Tab-separated table of C-alpha atoms in Angstrom:
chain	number	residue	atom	x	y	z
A	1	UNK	CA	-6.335	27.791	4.639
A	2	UNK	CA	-8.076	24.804	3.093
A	3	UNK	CA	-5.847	23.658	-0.083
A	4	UNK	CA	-7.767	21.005	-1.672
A	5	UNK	CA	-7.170	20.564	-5.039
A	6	UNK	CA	-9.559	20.731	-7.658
A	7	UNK	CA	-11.208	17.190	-8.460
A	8	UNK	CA	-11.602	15.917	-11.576
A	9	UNK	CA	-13.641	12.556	-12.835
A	10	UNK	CA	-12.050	9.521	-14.938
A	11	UNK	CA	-9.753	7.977	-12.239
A	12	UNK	CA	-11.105	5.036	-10.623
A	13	UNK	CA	-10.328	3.879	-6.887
A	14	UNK	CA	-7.515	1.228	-6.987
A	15	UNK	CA	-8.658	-2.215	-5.595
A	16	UNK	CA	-7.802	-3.688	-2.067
A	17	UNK	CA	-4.076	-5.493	-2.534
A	18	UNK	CA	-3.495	-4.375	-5.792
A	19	UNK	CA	-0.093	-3.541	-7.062
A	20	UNK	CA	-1.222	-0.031	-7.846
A	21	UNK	CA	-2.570	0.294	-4.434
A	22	UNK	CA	0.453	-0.875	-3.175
A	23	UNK	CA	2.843	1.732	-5.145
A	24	UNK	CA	0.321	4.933	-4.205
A	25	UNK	CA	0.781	4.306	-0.273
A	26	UNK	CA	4.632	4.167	-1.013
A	27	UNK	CA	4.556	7.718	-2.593
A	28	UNK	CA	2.484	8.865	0.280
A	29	UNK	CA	5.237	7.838	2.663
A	30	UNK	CA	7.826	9.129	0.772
A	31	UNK	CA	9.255	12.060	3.271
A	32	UNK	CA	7.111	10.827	6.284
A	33	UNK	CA	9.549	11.213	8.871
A	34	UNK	CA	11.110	14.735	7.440
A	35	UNK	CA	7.304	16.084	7.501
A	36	UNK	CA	6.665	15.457	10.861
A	37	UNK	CA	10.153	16.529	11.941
A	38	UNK	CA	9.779	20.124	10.698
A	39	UNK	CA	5.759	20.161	11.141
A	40	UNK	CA	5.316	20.242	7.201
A	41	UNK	CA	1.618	19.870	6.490
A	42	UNK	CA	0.732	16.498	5.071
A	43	UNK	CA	-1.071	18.717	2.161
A	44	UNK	CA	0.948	16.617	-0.464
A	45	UNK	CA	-0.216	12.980	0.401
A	46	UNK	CA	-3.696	14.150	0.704
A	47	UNK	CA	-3.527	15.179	-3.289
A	48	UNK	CA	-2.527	11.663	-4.064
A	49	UNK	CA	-5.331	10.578	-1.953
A	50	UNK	CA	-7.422	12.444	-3.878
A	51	UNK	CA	-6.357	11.927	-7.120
A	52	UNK	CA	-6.668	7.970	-6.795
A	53	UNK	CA	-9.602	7.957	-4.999
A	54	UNK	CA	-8.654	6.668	-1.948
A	55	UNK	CA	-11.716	7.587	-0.003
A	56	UNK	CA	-13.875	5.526	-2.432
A	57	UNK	CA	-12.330	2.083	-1.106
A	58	UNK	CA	-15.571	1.231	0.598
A	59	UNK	CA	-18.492	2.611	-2.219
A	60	UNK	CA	-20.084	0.068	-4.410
A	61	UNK	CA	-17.863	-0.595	-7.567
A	62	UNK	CA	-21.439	0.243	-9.288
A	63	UNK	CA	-20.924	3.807	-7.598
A	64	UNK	CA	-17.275	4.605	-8.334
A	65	UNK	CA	-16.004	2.996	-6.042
A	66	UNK	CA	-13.356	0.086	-4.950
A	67	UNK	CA	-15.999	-2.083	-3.716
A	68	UNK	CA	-13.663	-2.735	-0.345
A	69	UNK	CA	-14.752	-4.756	2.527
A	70	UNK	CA	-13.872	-3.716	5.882
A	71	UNK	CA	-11.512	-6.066	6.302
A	72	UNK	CA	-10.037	-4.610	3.181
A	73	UNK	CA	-10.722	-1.364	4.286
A	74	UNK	CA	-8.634	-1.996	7.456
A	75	UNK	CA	-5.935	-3.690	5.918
A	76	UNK	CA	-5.707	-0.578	4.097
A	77	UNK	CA	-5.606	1.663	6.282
A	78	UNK	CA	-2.741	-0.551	8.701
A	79	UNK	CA	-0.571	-0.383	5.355
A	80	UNK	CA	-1.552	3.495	5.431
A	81	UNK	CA	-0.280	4.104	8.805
A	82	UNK	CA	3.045	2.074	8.376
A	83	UNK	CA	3.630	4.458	5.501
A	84	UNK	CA	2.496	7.622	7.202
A	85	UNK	CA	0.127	7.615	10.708
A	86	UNK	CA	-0.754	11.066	9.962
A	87	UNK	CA	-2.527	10.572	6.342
A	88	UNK	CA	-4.328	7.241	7.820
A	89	UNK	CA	-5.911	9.489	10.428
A	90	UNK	CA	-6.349	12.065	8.591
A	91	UNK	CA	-8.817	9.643	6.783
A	92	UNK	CA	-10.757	8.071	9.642
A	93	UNK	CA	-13.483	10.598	9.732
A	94	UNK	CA	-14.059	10.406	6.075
A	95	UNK	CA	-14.265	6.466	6.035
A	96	UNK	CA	-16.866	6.835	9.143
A	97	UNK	CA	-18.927	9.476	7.147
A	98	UNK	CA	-18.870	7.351	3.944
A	99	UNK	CA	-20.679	4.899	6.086
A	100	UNK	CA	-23.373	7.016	7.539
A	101	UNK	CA	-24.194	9.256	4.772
A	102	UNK	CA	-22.455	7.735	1.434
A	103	UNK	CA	-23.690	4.586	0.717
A	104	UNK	CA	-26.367	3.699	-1.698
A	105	UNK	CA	-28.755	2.096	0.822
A	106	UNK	CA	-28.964	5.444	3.134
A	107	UNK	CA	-31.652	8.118	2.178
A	108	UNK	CA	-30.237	11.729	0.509
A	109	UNK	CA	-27.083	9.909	-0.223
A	110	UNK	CA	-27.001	10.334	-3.959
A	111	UNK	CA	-24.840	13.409	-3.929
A	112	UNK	CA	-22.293	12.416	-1.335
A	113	UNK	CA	-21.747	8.832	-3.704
A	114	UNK	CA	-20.623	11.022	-6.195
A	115	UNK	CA	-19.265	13.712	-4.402
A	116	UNK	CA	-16.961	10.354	-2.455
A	117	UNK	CA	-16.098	8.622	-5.746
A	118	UNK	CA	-14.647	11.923	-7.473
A	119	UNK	CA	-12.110	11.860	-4.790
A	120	UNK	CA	-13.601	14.617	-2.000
A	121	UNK	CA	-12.659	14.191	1.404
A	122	UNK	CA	-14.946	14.959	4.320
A	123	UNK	CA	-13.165	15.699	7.990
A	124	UNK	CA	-15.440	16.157	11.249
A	125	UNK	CA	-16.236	18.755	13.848
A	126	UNK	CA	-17.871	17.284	16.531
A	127	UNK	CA	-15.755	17.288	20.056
A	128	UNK	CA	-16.262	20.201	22.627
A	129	UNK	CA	-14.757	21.374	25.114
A	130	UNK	CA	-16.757	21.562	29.011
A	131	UNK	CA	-18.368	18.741	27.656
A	132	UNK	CA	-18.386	15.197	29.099
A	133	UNK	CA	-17.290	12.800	26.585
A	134	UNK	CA	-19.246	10.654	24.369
A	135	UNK	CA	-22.851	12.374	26.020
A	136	UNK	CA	-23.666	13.975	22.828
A	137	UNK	CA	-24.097	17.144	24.494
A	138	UNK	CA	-23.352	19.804	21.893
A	139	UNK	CA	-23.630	23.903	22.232
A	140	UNK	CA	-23.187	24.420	18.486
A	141	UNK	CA	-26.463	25.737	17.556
A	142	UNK	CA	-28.143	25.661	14.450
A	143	UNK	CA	-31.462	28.078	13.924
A	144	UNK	CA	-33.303	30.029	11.600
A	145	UNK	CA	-32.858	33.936	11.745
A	146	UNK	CA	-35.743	35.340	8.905
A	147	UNK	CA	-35.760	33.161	5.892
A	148	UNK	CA	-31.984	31.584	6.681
A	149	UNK	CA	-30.680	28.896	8.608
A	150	UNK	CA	-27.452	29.804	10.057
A	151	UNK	CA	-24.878	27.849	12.119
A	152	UNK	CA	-22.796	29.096	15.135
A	153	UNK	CA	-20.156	27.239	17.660
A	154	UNK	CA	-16.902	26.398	18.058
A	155	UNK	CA	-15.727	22.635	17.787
A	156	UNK	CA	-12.323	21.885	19.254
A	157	UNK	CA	-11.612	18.585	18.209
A	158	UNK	CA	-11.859	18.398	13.704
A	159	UNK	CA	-9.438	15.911	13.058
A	160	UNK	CA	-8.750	16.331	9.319
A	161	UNK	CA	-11.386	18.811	8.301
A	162	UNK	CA	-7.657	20.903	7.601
A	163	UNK	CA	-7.724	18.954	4.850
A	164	UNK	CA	-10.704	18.525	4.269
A	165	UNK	CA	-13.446	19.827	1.054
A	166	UNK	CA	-16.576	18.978	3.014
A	167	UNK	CA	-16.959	18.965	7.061
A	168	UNK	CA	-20.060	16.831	9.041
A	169	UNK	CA	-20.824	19.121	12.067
A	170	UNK	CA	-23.000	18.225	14.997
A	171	UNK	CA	-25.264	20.951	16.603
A	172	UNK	CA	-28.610	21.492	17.768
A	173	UNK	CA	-31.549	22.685	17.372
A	174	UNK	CA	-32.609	25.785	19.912
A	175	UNK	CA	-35.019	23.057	21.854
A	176	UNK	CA	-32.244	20.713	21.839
A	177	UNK	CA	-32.928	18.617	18.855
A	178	UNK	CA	-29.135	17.008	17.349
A	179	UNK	CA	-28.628	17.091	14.079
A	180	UNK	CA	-25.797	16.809	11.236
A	181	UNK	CA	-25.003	19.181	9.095
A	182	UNK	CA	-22.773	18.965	6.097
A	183	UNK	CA	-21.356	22.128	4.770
A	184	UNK	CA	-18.357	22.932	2.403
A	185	UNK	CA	-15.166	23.527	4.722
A	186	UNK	CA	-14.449	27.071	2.803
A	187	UNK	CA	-18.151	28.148	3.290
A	188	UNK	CA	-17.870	31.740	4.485
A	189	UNK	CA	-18.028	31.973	7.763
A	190	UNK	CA	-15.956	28.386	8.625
A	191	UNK	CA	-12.341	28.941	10.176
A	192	UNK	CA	-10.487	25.848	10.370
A	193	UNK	CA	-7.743	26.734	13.230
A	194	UNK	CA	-4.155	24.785	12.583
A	195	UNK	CA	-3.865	25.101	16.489
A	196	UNK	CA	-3.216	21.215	17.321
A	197	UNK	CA	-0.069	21.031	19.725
A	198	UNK	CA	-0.077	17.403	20.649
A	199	UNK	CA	3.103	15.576	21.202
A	200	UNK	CA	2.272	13.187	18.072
A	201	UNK	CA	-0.125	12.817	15.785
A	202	UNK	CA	0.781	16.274	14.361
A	203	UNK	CA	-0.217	16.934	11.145
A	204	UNK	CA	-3.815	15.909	11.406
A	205	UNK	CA	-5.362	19.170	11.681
A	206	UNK	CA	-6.878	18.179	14.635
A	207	UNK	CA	-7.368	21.686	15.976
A	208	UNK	CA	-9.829	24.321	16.378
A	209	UNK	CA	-12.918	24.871	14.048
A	210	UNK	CA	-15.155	27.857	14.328
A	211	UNK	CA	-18.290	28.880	12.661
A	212	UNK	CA	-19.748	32.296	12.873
A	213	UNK	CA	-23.391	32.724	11.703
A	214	UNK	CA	-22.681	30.349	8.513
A	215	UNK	CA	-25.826	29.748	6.232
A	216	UNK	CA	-26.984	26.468	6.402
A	217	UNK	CA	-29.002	24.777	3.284
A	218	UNK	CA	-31.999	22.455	4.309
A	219	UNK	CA	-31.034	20.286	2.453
A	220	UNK	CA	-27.696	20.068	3.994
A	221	UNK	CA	-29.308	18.875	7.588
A	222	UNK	CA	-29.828	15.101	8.981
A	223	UNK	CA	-31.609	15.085	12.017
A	224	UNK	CA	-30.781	12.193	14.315
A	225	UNK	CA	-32.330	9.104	14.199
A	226	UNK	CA	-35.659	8.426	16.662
A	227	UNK	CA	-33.014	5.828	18.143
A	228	UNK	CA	-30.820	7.511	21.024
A	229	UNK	CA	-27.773	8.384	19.343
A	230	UNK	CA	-26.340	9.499	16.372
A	231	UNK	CA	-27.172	6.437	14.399
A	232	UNK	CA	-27.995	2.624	15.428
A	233	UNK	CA	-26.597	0.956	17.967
A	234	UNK	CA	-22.900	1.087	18.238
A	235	UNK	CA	-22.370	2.560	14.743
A	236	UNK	CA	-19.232	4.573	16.270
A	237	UNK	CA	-17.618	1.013	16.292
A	238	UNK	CA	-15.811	1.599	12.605
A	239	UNK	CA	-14.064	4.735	14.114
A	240	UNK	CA	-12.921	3.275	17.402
A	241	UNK	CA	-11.188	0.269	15.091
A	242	UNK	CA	-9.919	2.537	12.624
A	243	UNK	CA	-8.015	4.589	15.414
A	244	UNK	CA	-6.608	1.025	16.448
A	245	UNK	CA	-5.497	0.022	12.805
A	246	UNK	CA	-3.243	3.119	12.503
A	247	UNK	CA	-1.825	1.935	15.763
A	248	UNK	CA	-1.005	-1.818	14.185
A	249	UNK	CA	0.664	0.073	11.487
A	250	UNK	CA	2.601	2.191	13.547
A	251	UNK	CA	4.328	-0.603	15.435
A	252	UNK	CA	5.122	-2.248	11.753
A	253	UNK	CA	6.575	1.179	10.893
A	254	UNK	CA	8.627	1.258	14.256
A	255	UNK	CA	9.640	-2.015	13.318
A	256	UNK	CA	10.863	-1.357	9.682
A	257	UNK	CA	12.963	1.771	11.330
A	258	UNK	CA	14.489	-0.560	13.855
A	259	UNK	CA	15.338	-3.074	11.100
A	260	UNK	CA	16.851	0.009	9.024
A	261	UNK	CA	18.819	0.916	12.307
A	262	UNK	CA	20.771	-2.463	12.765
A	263	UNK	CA	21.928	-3.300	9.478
A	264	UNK	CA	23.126	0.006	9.351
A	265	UNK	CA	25.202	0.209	13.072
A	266	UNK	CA	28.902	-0.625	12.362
A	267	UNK	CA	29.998	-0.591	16.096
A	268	UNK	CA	28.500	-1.886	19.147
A	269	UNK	CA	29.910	-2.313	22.760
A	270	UNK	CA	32.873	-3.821	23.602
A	271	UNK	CA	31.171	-6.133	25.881
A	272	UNK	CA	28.380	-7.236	23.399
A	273	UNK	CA	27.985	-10.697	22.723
A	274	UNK	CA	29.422	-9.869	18.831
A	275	UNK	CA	31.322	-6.601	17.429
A	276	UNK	CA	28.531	-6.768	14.025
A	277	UNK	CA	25.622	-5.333	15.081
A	278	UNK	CA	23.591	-7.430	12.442
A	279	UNK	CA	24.870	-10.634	14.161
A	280	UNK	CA	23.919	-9.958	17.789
A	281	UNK	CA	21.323	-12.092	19.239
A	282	UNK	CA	20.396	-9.224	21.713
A	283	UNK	CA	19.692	-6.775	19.074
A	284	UNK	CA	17.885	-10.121	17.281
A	285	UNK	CA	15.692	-10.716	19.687
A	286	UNK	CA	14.931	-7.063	20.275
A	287	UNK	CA	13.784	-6.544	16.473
A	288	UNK	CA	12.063	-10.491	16.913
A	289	UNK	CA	9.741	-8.876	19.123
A	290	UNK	CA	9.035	-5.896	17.743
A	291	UNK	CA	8.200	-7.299	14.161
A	292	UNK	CA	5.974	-10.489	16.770
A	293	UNK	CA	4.094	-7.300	17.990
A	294	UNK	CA	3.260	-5.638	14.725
A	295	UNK	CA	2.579	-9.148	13.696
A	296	UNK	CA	0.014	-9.410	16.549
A	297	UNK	CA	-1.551	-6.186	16.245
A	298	UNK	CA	-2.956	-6.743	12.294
A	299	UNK	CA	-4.144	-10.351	12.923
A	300	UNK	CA	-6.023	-8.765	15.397
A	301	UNK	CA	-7.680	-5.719	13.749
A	302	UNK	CA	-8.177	-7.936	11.125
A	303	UNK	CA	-10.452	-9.867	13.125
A	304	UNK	CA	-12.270	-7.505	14.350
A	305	UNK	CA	-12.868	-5.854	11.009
A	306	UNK	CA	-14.349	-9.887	10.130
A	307	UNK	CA	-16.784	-8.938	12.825
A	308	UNK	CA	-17.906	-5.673	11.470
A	309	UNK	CA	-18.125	-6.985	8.037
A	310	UNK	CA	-20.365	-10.027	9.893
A	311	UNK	CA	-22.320	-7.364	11.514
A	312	UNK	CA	-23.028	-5.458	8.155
A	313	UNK	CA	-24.087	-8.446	5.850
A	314	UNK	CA	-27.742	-8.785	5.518
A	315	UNK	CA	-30.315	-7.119	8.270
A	316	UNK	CA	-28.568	-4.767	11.571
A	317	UNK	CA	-29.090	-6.850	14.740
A	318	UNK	CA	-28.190	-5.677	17.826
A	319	UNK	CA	-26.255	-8.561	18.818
A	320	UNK	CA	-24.254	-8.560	15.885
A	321	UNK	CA	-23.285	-5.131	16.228
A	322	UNK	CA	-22.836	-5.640	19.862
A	323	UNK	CA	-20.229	-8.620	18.921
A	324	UNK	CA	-18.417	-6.215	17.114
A	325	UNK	CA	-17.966	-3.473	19.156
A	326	UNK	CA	-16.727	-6.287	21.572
A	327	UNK	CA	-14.367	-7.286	19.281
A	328	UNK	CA	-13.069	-3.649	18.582
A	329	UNK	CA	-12.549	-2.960	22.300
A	330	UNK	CA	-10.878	-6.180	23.176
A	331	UNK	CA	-8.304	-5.315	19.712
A	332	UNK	CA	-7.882	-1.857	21.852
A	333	UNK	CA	-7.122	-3.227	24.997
A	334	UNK	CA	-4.429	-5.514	23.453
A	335	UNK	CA	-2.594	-3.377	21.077
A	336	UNK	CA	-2.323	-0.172	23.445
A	337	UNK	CA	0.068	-2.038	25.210
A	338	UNK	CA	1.926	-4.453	22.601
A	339	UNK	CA	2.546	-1.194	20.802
A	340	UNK	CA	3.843	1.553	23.298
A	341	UNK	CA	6.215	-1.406	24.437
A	342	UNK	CA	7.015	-2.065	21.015
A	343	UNK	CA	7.742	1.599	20.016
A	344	UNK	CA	9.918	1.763	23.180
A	345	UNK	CA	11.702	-0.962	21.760
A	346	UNK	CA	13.692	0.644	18.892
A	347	UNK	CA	15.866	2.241	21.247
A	348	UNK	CA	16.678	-1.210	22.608
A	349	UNK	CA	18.644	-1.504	19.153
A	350	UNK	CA	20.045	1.695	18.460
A	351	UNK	CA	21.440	3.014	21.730
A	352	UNK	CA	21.761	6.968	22.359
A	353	UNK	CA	22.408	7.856	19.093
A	354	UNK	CA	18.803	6.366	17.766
A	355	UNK	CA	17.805	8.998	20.496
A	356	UNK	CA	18.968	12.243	18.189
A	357	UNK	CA	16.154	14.794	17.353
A	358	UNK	CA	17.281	14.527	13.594
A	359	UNK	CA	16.812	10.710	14.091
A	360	UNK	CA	13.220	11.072	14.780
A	361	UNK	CA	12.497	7.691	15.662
A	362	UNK	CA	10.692	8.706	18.841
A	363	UNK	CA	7.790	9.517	16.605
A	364	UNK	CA	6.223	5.870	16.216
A	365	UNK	CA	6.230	6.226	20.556
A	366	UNK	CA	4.752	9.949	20.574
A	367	UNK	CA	2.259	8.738	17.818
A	368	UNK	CA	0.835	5.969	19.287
A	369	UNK	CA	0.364	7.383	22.751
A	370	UNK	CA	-1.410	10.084	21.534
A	371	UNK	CA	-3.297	7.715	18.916
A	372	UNK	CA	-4.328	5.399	22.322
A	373	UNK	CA	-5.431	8.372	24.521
A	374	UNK	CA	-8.325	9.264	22.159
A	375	UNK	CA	-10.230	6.693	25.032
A	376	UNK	CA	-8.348	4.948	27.538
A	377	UNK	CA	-7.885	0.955	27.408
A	378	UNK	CA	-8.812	1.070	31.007
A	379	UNK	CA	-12.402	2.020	30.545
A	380	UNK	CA	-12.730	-0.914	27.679
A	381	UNK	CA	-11.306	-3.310	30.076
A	382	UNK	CA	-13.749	-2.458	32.495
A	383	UNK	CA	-16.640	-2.592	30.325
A	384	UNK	CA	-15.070	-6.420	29.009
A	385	UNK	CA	-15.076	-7.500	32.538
A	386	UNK	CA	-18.032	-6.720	33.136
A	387	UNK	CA	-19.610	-8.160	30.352
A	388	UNK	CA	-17.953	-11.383	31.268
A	389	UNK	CA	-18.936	-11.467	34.859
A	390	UNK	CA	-22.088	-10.326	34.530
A	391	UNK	CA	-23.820	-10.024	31.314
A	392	UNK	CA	-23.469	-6.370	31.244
A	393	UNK	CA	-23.883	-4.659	27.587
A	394	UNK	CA	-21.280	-2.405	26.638
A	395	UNK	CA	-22.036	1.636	26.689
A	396	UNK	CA	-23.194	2.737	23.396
A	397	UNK	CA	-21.834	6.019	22.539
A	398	UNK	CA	-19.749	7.733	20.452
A	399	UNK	CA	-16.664	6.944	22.861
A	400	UNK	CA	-16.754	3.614	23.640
């Protein structure tokens, strides 16, 4: 069941590196660990999200909203994910559909402005099963029985639309036509399934969302664009990165944990170089790299969030967003491995006991594998290569 709270207007968005900013991720990481060792929904965090207006980083300040770049928006989001992974991907889909339907330069998007800068959230059903990824293929079908519209299909992928007050949903048209189609998530007819088992990641809600004949408004349908694809050229770019900044803050949280873990050891081996934990260059060096890593990782989603913000100022070009989604794969590449090492790591400092279940620190590990297999590094690299050797553009679609 869908427990959004009720929204109500007067509380702005707080601005990128603010103070305030800074104090409302704290709360929202306050239990992170305990949540995701008993499977407690993150339904909590996502009320202060809503009640500060978290989603409205990236609207206009003109439109209610923080007035956030995306490297702003990213930075955000890596201090997010060092607080609690789950809540920053939670978000992803909403900061992707604030960019494709919520911003004052896109048609119809008057009533998802306001809709974003009370403090809504919007989650995503899109991913099928039997279908080959990133092809757009979709069997959700949307068609008109008498004088209704009404929606049917089952997504299996809807990574925060648990959470969620409003849900994008791609189907098609009986002749194949794509479209969008936003709908309120506790329009009768929607079940949003809390069937996600994966090993991390696992309060998202990324489970199973069905919809059984659900009436469809016209004016709640975007067909695609005459462009192939869902939008321009590489517009899926923001989500790929986003997906890779929770990852950067994972590694800082893995990083704080292993800190925590040392200075709080009072016995080592009788063989190590010193009997205070605290003191021992192994255990040092360990944390040294760790914290180099998480270092690493923001400086360079950072810089590829530069590139996106280059790509969005002034008129699209292809290259531009080409450069971007260059940048966005290459951050990929690089972090996927800095960070599973780096999440290996803490148990480098803690020996068997950082291993207990209660201990939970093998979540920053589970969490970013799962975070990394959303599309594998190896098929980036590939596409980088090739680009390099011979000129080759990268695949535009929704999962590269």
């Amino acid at each position: 069941m869908n427990k959004a709270i009720a929204i109500t207007s007067g509380t702005s968005p707080p601005q990128p590196g603010s103070a305030r900013l800074a104090s409302i991720i704290t709360q929202i990481g306050e239990g992170e660990s305990a949540r995701d060792l008993t499977r407690e929904l993150a339904y909590a965090p996502l009320e202060i999200v809503r009640e500060n207006r978290l989603g409205a980083l990236r609207l206009p300040i003109s439109a209610g909203g923080a007035g956030a770049s995306f490297r702003q928006l990213i930075k955000t989001v890596v201090d997010l994910a060092a607080a609690d992974a789950n809540v920053a991907h939670i978000l992803r889909n909403h900061y992707c559909f604030v960019e494709l339907f919520a911003q004052p330069n896109i048609a119809r998007s008057e009533k998802w402005i306001k809709l974003v800068a009370e403090g809504h959230i919007f989650g995503l059903a899109a991913g099928e099963l039997g279908k080959t990824a990133g092809a757009g293929l979709v069997d959700t079908t949307i068609d008109r029985v008498g004088s209704s519209i009404r929606l049917n299909g089952t997504k299996f992928y809807s990574t925060g639309s648990l959470y969620s007050d409003y849900i994008l949903v791609r189907a098609a048209w009986k002749d194949g036509r794509k479209v969008s189609v936003v709908i309120p998530a506790k329009r009768e007819g929607v079940e949003i399934e809390d069937d996600w088992d994966g090993m991390g990641q696992r309060l998202t809600g990324s489970g199973t969302t069905r919809f059984s004949d659900v009436a469809i408004n016209e004016d709640e349908i975007y067909p695609d664009a005459p462009e192939d694809g869902f939008r321009t050229a590489y517009s899926t770019t923001l989500g790929h990165l986003l997906v890779t900044a929770v990852v950067a803050g994972v590694i800082r949280a893995a990083g704080n944990d292993a800190a925590r873990l040392i200075k709080r050891r009072n016995r080592s081996f009788a063989h190590a170089p010193t009997p205070n934990p605290s003191e021992d260059p192994i255990l040092q060096q360990a944390l040294g790299q760790i914290a180099s890593a998480a270092f690493a990782a923001e400086a360079t989603v950072l810089a590829a969030a530069d590139a996106l913000d280059a790509a969005n100022d002034g008129e699209y070009t292809f290259e531009k967003a080409h450069y971007a989604a260059l940048t966005s794969a290459q951050a990929k590449v690089t972090i996927d491995e800095i960070g599973t090492r780096a999440a290996s790591m803490i148990f480098d400092v803690g020996g068997a006991s950082a291993a207990t279940r209660k201990a939970n620190l093998d979540r920053h590990w589970r969490n970013i594998r799962t975070l990394i297999s959303h599309n594998p590094a190896s098929y980036k690299a590939i596409a980088i290569g090739a680009l390099e050797l011979n000129g080759t553009s990268l695949p535009d679609n929704g999962f590269f």
